[in-house]
Coordinates of C-alpha atoms in Angstrom, one line a residue:
M25 CA 8.0 -5.6 -23.7
I26 CA 7.8 -1.9 -23.3
A27 CA 5.9 -1.4 -20.1
K28 CA 6.3 2.4 -20.1
P29 CA 7.1 3.9 -23.4
R30 CA 9.1 7.1 -23.8
K31 CA 7.2 10.3 -24.5
I32 CA 8.3 13.8 -25.2
P33 CA 8.8 15.3 -21.7
I34 CA 6.1 17.7 -20.6
H35 CA 8.9 20.1 -19.6
I36 CA 9.8 20.5 -23.3
D37 CA 6.2 21.2 -24.3
K38 CA 5.9 23.8 -21.5
L39 CA 9.2 25.6 -22.3
E40 CA 8.3 25.7 -26.0
A41 CA 4.9 27.2 -25.1
L42 CA 6.5 29.7 -22.8
L43 CA 8.9 30.9 -25.6
R44 CA 6.0 31.4 -27.9
R45 CA 4.3 33.6 -25.2
I46 CA 7.0 35.9 -24.0
P47 CA 8.3 39.0 -25.8
S48 CA 11.6 38.6 -27.7
H49 CA 13.2 41.2 -25.4
H50 CA 12.2 39.5 -22.2
P51 CA 15.2 39.2 -19.8
K52 CA 14.4 35.5 -19.0
K53 CA 14.3 34.4 -22.6
P54 CA 18.0 33.5 -23.0
Q55 CA 17.9 31.3 -19.9
I56 CA 14.7 29.6 -21.1
E57 CA 16.2 28.9 -24.5
T58 CA 19.3 27.4 -22.8
D59 CA 17.2 25.2 -20.5
L60 CA 15.1 24.0 -23.5
A61 CA 18.2 23.1 -25.5
K62 CA 19.5 21.0 -22.5
R63 CA 16.1 19.3 -22.2
K64 CA 16.0 18.5 -25.9
A65 CA 19.5 17.2 -25.9
G66 CA 18.7 14.9 -23.0
Y67 CA 15.6 13.6 -24.7
K68 CA 17.5 13.1 -28.0
G69 CA 20.1 11.0 -26.1
E70 CA 17.5 8.9 -24.4
S71 CA 15.6 8.4 -27.7
A72 CA 18.9 7.3 -29.3
L73 CA 18.9 4.5 -26.8
D74 CA 15.6 3.1 -28.1
Y75 CA 17.2 2.1 -31.4
H76 CA 19.7 -0.2 -29.7
L77 CA 17.2 -1.6 -27.2
S78 CA 15.0 -2.6 -30.2
F79 CA 17.5 -5.4 -31.0
L80 CA 16.8 -7.1 -27.7
P81 CA 14.2 -9.9 -27.6
L82 CA 11.5 -7.9 -26.0
K83 CA 9.7 -11.0 -24.6
E84 CA 12.7 -11.5 -22.3
Y85 CA 13.0 -7.9 -21.1
I86 CA 10.5 -5.5 -19.6
I87 CA 11.5 -1.9 -20.3
F88 CA 10.4 1.3 -18.5
H89 CA 11.4 4.7 -19.7
D90 CA 11.4 7.9 -17.7
L91 CA 10.3 6.3 -14.4
R92 CA 9.9 8.5 -11.3
L93 CA 9.3 6.7 -8.1
Q94 CA 9.1 7.6 -4.4
S95 CA 11.3 6.1 -1.8
G96 CA 10.6 7.5 1.7
E97 CA 10.3 11.3 1.6
Y98 CA 12.1 11.6 -1.7
F99 CA 11.5 10.9 -5.4
F100 CA 14.1 9.5 -7.8
Q101 CA 14.1 9.5 -11.5
I102 CA 15.4 6.7 -13.8
D103 CA 16.0 7.2 -17.5
T104 CA 15.5 3.6 -18.4
L105 CA 14.9 0.5 -16.2
I106 CA 15.1 -3.0 -17.6
L107 CA 13.4 -5.7 -15.6
T108 CA 14.2 -9.4 -16.0
P109 CA 13.4 -12.5 -13.9
T110 CA 17.0 -12.6 -12.7
Y111 CA 18.2 -9.0 -12.3
I112 CA 17.3 -5.3 -12.9
L113 CA 19.4 -2.9 -14.9
I114 CA 19.2 0.9 -14.4
I115 CA 20.5 3.0 -17.2
E116 CA 21.5 6.7 -16.9
V117 CA 21.8 8.3 -20.3
K118 CA 24.3 11.2 -21.1
H119 CA 24.2 12.9 -24.5
L120 CA 27.0 15.4 -23.7
Y121 CA 29.4 16.4 -26.5
G122 CA 33.0 17.4 -26.2
T123 CA 35.8 15.6 -24.2
L124 CA 34.3 13.8 -21.2
S125 CA 36.8 13.2 -18.4
F126 CA 35.5 10.9 -15.6
E127 CA 37.3 11.6 -12.3
P128 CA 35.8 9.2 -9.7
E129 CA 38.4 10.2 -7.1
F130 CA 36.8 13.6 -7.1
Q131 CA 33.3 12.4 -7.8
Q132 CA 32.9 14.5 -10.9
L133 CA 32.7 14.5 -14.7
V134 CA 34.5 17.3 -16.5
R135 CA 33.2 18.2 -20.0
T136 CA 35.6 20.2 -22.2
T137 CA 34.5 22.0 -25.4
P138 CA 36.2 24.6 -27.5
D139 CA 34.2 27.3 -25.7
A140 CA 34.2 26.2 -22.0
E141 CA 35.0 23.6 -19.4
D142 CA 32.0 22.4 -17.3
T143 CA 31.9 20.2 -14.2
F144 CA 29.0 17.8 -13.5
P145 CA 28.3 15.4 -10.6
D146 CA 29.7 11.9 -11.3
P147 CA 26.8 10.1 -13.1
I148 CA 28.1 6.8 -11.9
I149 CA 27.4 7.8 -8.3
Q150 CA 24.1 9.3 -9.4
V151 CA 22.9 6.0 -10.9
Q152 CA 24.2 3.9 -8.0
K153 CA 22.2 6.1 -5.7
Q154 CA 19.1 5.3 -7.9
A155 CA 19.9 1.6 -7.4
S156 CA 20.0 2.0 -3.7
Q157 CA 16.7 3.8 -3.7
L158 CA 15.2 1.2 -6.0
R159 CA 16.2 -1.6 -3.6
Q160 CA 14.4 0.2 -0.8
F161 CA 11.4 0.7 -3.0
L162 CA 11.2 -3.0 -3.8
K163 CA 11.6 -3.8 -0.2
N164 CA 8.8 -1.5 0.8
H165 CA 6.5 -3.2 -1.7
K166 CA 7.5 -6.6 -0.3
L167 CA 9.2 -7.8 -3.5
P168 CA 12.2 -10.3 -3.3
D169 CA 15.7 -9.0 -3.1
I170 CA 17.1 -9.0 -6.7
P171 CA 20.5 -7.9 -8.1
V172 CA 20.4 -4.3 -9.4
E173 CA 23.0 -3.4 -12.0
T174 CA 23.8 0.1 -13.2
L175 CA 25.2 1.6 -16.4
V176 CA 26.0 5.1 -17.6
V177 CA 25.5 5.1 -21.4
I178 CA 27.0 7.8 -23.6
T179 CA 24.8 8.4 -26.7
N180 CA 26.7 11.3 -28.4
S181 CA 28.9 9.7 -31.0
Q182 CA 31.0 12.9 -31.3
S183 CA 32.0 12.9 -27.6
R184 CA 35.5 11.7 -26.6
I185 CA 35.8 9.8 -23.3
T186 CA 38.9 10.0 -21.2
L187 CA 39.6 8.2 -17.9
S188 CA 41.6 9.0 -14.8
D189 CA 43.8 6.4 -13.1
S190 CA 40.6 4.6 -11.9
T191 CA 40.1 3.0 -15.3
T192 CA 38.8 -0.4 -14.1
Y193 CA 36.1 1.3 -12.0
T194 CA 35.0 3.6 -14.8
R195 CA 35.1 1.0 -17.6
K196 CA 32.8 -1.2 -15.6
H197 CA 30.1 1.4 -15.4
V198 CA 30.5 3.6 -18.5
I199 CA 29.8 2.5 -22.0
R200 CA 28.8 3.8 -25.4
D201 CA 25.3 3.0 -26.7
T202 CA 26.8 1.0 -29.5
V203 CA 27.8 -1.8 -27.1
L204 CA 24.7 -1.7 -24.9
V205 CA 23.1 -4.8 -26.2
K206 CA 26.3 -6.8 -25.8
R207 CA 26.6 -5.6 -22.2
I208 CA 23.0 -6.6 -21.5
E209 CA 23.6 -10.0 -23.0
K210 CA 26.6 -10.4 -20.8
L211 CA 24.6 -9.5 -17.7
S212 CA 21.9 -12.0 -18.6
A213 CA 24.6 -14.7 -18.9
Q214 CA 26.0 -13.7 -15.6
Y215 CA 22.7 -13.7 -13.6
T216 CA 21.0 -17.1 -14.0
T217 CA 19.2 -17.6 -10.7
L218 CA 15.5 -17.0 -11.0
I219 CA 14.3 -14.4 -8.6
F220 CA 11.0 -13.3 -10.1
N221 CA 8.8 -16.1 -11.3
P222 CA 6.1 -15.2 -13.9
K223 CA 3.6 -14.2 -11.1
L224 CA 6.1 -12.0 -9.3
L225 CA 7.4 -10.5 -12.6
K226 CA 3.9 -9.5 -13.4
K227 CA 3.4 -8.0 -9.9
A228 CA 6.7 -6.1 -10.1
T229 CA 5.7 -4.7 -13.5
R230 CA 2.4 -3.5 -12.2
I231 CA 3.9 -1.9 -9.1
L232 CA 6.6 -0.1 -11.1
K233 CA 4.1 1.2 -13.7
N234 CA 1.4 2.2 -11.2
S235 CA 3.9 3.9 -8.9
H236 CA 5.2 6.3 -11.5
V237 CA 4.6 9.9 -10.4
P238 CA 5.0 12.6 -13.1
S239 CA 7.1 15.5 -12.0
I240 CA 5.4 18.9 -11.6
F241 CA 7.0 21.8 -13.5
E242 CA 5.3 25.2 -13.5
P243 CA 7.4 27.5 -15.8
I244 CA 5.6 30.7 -14.9
Q245 CA 6.4 30.3 -11.2
F246 CA 9.9 28.8 -11.8
Y247 CA 11.1 31.7 -13.9
R248 CA 9.1 34.2 -11.9
I249 CA 7.2 35.6 -14.9
E250 CA 4.0 37.6 -14.4
L251 CA 0.9 36.4 -16.3
D252 CA 0.4 39.9 -17.7
Q253 CA 3.8 39.5 -19.4
L254 CA 2.6 36.7 -21.6
L255 CA 1.7 37.6 -25.2
N256 CA -2.0 37.1 -26.0
G257 CA -3.6 36.0 -29.2
V258 CA -3.8 32.8 -31.4
H259 CA -0.3 31.7 -32.5
C260 CA 0.4 30.3 -36.0
P261 CA 0.8 26.5 -35.9
K262 CA 3.2 26.8 -38.8
C263 CA 5.6 29.7 -37.9
N264 CA 4.5 30.5 -34.3
A265 CA 3.9 34.1 -35.1
L266 CA 1.5 36.1 -32.9
P267 CA -1.3 37.0 -33.3
M268 CA -3.2 35.4 -36.2
Q269 CA -6.2 37.3 -37.6
R270 CA -9.8 36.0 -37.7
L271 CA -11.2 36.5 -41.2
H272 CA -14.3 34.8 -42.6
G273 CA -14.4 31.9 -40.1
K274 CA -10.6 31.2 -40.5
W275 CA -7.4 32.1 -38.8
V276 CA -4.9 33.8 -41.1
C277 CA -1.2 34.4 -40.2
P278 CA 0.0 37.8 -41.3
S279 CA 3.6 36.5 -41.4
C280 CA 3.4 33.4 -43.5
Y281 CA -0.2 33.6 -44.7
Y282 CA -1.0 30.2 -43.3
Q283 CA -4.8 29.6 -42.9
S284 CA -6.5 27.4 -40.3
K285 CA -9.9 26.8 -38.9
L286 CA -8.8 25.4 -35.6
A287 CA -5.5 27.2 -34.8
H288 CA -7.0 28.4 -31.6
I289 CA -6.8 24.8 -30.2
D290 CA -3.0 25.0 -30.2
S291 CA -3.2 28.2 -28.3
L292 CA -5.6 26.7 -25.8
V293 CA -3.0 23.9 -25.3
D294 CA -0.5 26.8 -24.5
Y295 CA -3.0 28.0 -21.9
V296 CA -3.2 24.5 -20.3
L297 CA 0.6 24.1 -20.3
L298 CA 1.3 27.5 -18.8
V299 CA -1.7 28.6 -16.8
S300 CA -4.4 26.1 -16.0
D301 CA -6.6 23.4 -17.4
M302 CA -9.7 25.3 -16.3
I303 CA -10.7 28.5 -18.2
T304 CA -13.6 30.9 -18.1
N305 CA -15.1 32.7 -21.0
R306 CA -13.5 36.0 -19.9
E307 CA -10.1 34.4 -19.6
A308 CA -10.4 32.8 -23.1
C309 CA -11.3 36.2 -24.5
H310 CA -8.2 37.8 -22.9
F311 CA -5.8 35.0 -23.7
L312 CA -7.0 34.4 -27.3
S313 CA -7.8 38.1 -27.9
L314 CA -11.3 37.3 -29.0
K315 CA -14.7 38.9 -28.6
R316 CA -17.0 37.2 -26.0
P317 CA -19.6 35.5 -28.3
L318 CA -16.9 33.8 -30.5
A319 CA -14.8 32.7 -27.5
S320 CA -18.0 31.1 -25.9
R321 CA -18.7 29.2 -29.1
L322 CA -15.1 27.9 -29.5
L323 CA -15.0 26.8 -25.8
K324 CA -18.2 24.8 -26.1
I325 CA -16.7 22.9 -29.0
V326 CA -13.5 21.9 -27.2
E327 CA -14.5 21.6 -23.5
S328 CA -14.8 18.1 -22.0
S329 CA -16.8 19.3 -19.0
K330 CA -17.8 22.5 -17.3
I331 CA -18.4 23.7 -13.8
G332 CA -20.8 26.5 -12.8
S333 CA -23.3 28.5 -14.9
K334 CA -23.6 31.8 -16.7
K335 CA -20.7 34.2 -15.9
G336 CA -19.2 31.8 -13.4
T337 CA -18.9 28.9 -15.9
K338 CA -15.4 27.3 -16.0
Y339 CA -14.5 25.0 -18.9
K340 CA -12.3 22.0 -18.4
L341 CA -9.6 21.7 -21.1
E342 CA -7.9 18.3 -21.7
V343 CA -4.7 18.4 -23.7
D344 CA -5.2 14.9 -25.1
I345 CA -8.7 15.8 -26.3
L346 CA -7.6 19.1 -27.8
I347 CA -4.8 17.3 -29.8
E348 CA -7.2 14.6 -30.9
L349 CA -9.6 17.2 -32.1
T350 CA -7.0 18.7 -34.4
K351 CA -6.2 15.2 -35.8
K352 CA -9.8 14.4 -36.5
K353 CA -10.8 17.7 -38.1
G354 CA -7.4 18.9 -39.3
I355 CA -6.3 22.5 -38.8
D356 CA -5.7 23.3 -42.5

């Protein structure tokens, strides 16, 4: 059972929105592009895991993706957690390319490519720390002590793995995604003592799911970008060009000539991702580069609730509602 499905991380959506809204010559653009590429690579690697997990009998395993829990003062992030009645498995996914050299004696992973050599913290230690934090989390919620296993799974088929002298240690904790199901089956054969009966399993599932806390990422503050540096206007949903022109009740892209009635909805999503989920008529006029009467009409169509009256009215924008609106009515 997939208790918490995998979704495109909000970090990716926000970085893509930011790249649409900053000038091509902005000094922070190269760093944002690099960060977005890393996020996408990580998500691609985690998604590749789903194919292999689909071969498991899902009635026997409860799977959580992208789980962020709190233990004490700190939060810890788990790429994939598999809950069973006899043990728990934490999976840390790495989609790195190049030659990967695990050096546990120095607590590091060295990635070598034709262009560079990069050093990362040892992911084995990272996932084992997550296991320790998870044990404390379960204890805090008065759940029975249960074995917690860990794995680092390499999902990039073009990477080459090399080991230091500590081969036994590393081989136990690092595998390729192609053998993941076999390793899980081996663990299931190893752990046969029932720890979580059906009632406790249901309780643990509910606690883990309800305890997830999404991470907060505000790209404007993170990259120290001023709001007045953002590009205004309605962007083209097809080619991302800014701004589209409003002609005869439609949005027309001057770059690719794409036409849309509801292209402004995607731009309002940009506003939510980058600025706020509350917007005034004046702010909508500025961000979408619209005249006041038209902005007011468009906001009344998409708002889910509003606060205040007259000039002080603020409209509540819900991303899910905005996206659903584009699906229902279409933007072509």
